[in-house]
Tab-separated table of C-alpha atoms in Angstrom:
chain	number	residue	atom	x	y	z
A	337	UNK	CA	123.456	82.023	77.343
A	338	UNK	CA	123.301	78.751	77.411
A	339	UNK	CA	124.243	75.011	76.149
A	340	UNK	CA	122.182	73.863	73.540
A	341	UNK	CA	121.243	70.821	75.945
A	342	UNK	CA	119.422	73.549	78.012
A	343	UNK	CA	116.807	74.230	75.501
A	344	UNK	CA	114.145	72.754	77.356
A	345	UNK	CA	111.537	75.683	76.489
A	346	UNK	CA	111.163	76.568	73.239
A	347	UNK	CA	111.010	78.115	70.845
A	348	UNK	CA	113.593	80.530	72.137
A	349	UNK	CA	114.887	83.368	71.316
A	350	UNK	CA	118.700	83.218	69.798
A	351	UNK	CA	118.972	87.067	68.781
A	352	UNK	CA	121.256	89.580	70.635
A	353	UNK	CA	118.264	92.257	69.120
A	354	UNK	CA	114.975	91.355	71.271
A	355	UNK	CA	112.736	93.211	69.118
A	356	UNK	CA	113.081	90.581	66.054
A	357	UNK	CA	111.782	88.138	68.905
A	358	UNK	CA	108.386	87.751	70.468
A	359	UNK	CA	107.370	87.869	73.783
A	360	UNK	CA	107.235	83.989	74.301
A	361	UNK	CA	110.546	83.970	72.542
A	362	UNK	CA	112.356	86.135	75.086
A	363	UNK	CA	110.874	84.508	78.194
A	364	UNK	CA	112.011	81.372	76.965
A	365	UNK	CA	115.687	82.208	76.479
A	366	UNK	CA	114.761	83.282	80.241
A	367	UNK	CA	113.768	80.507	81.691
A	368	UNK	CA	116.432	78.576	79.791
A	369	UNK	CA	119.347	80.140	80.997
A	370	UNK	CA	117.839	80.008	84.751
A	371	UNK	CA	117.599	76.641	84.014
A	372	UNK	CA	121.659	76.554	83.001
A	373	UNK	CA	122.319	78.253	86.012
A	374	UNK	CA	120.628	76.695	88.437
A	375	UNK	CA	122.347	73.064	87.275
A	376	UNK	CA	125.630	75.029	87.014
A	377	UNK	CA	125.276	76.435	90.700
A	378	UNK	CA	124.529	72.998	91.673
A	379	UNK	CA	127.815	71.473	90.565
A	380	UNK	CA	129.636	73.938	91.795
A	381	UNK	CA	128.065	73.455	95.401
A	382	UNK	CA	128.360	69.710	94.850
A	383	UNK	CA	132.409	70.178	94.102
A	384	UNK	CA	132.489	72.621	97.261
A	385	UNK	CA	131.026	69.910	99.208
A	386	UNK	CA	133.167	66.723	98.330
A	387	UNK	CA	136.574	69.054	99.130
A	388	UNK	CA	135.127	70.769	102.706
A	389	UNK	CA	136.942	67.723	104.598
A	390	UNK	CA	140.430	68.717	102.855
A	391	UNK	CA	140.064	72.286	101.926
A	392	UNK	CA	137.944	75.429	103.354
A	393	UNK	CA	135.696	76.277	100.940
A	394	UNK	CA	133.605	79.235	100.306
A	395	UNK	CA	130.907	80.338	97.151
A	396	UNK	CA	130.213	83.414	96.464
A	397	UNK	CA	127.491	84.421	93.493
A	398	UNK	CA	126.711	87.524	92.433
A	399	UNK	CA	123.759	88.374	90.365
A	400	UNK	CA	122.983	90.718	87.717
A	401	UNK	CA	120.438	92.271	87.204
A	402	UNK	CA	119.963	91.336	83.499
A	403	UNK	CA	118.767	94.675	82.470
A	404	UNK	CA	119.243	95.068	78.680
């Protein structure tokens, strides 16, 4: 998932059932929401970074696998 905002490859699929989308469709969604996450990761790195001088600060991310 995704903000609309984050749309940048289209068209894209917007169905929790895959097989009313194509191929293209799917991968989109795909690359959209790496997209989303990769700018969300970054802000939370950026926050971690501008409190290290007052706070210890730590990330962790974990993945899944995004089997469906």
């Amino acid at each position: 998932r995704y903000p609309p905002e984050f749309e940048r490859f289209t068209p894209a699929c917007h169905s929790a059932e895959l097989s009313t989308c194509s191929e293209q469709e799917i991968n989109n969604a795909y690359d959209n929401a790496i997209l989303y996450t990769d700018y969300f990761l970054s802000q939370v790195i950026a926050l971690l970074k501008a409190n290290t001088p007052q706070f210890e600060t730590a990330m962790l991310y974990v993945s899944d696998h995004g089997e469906s």
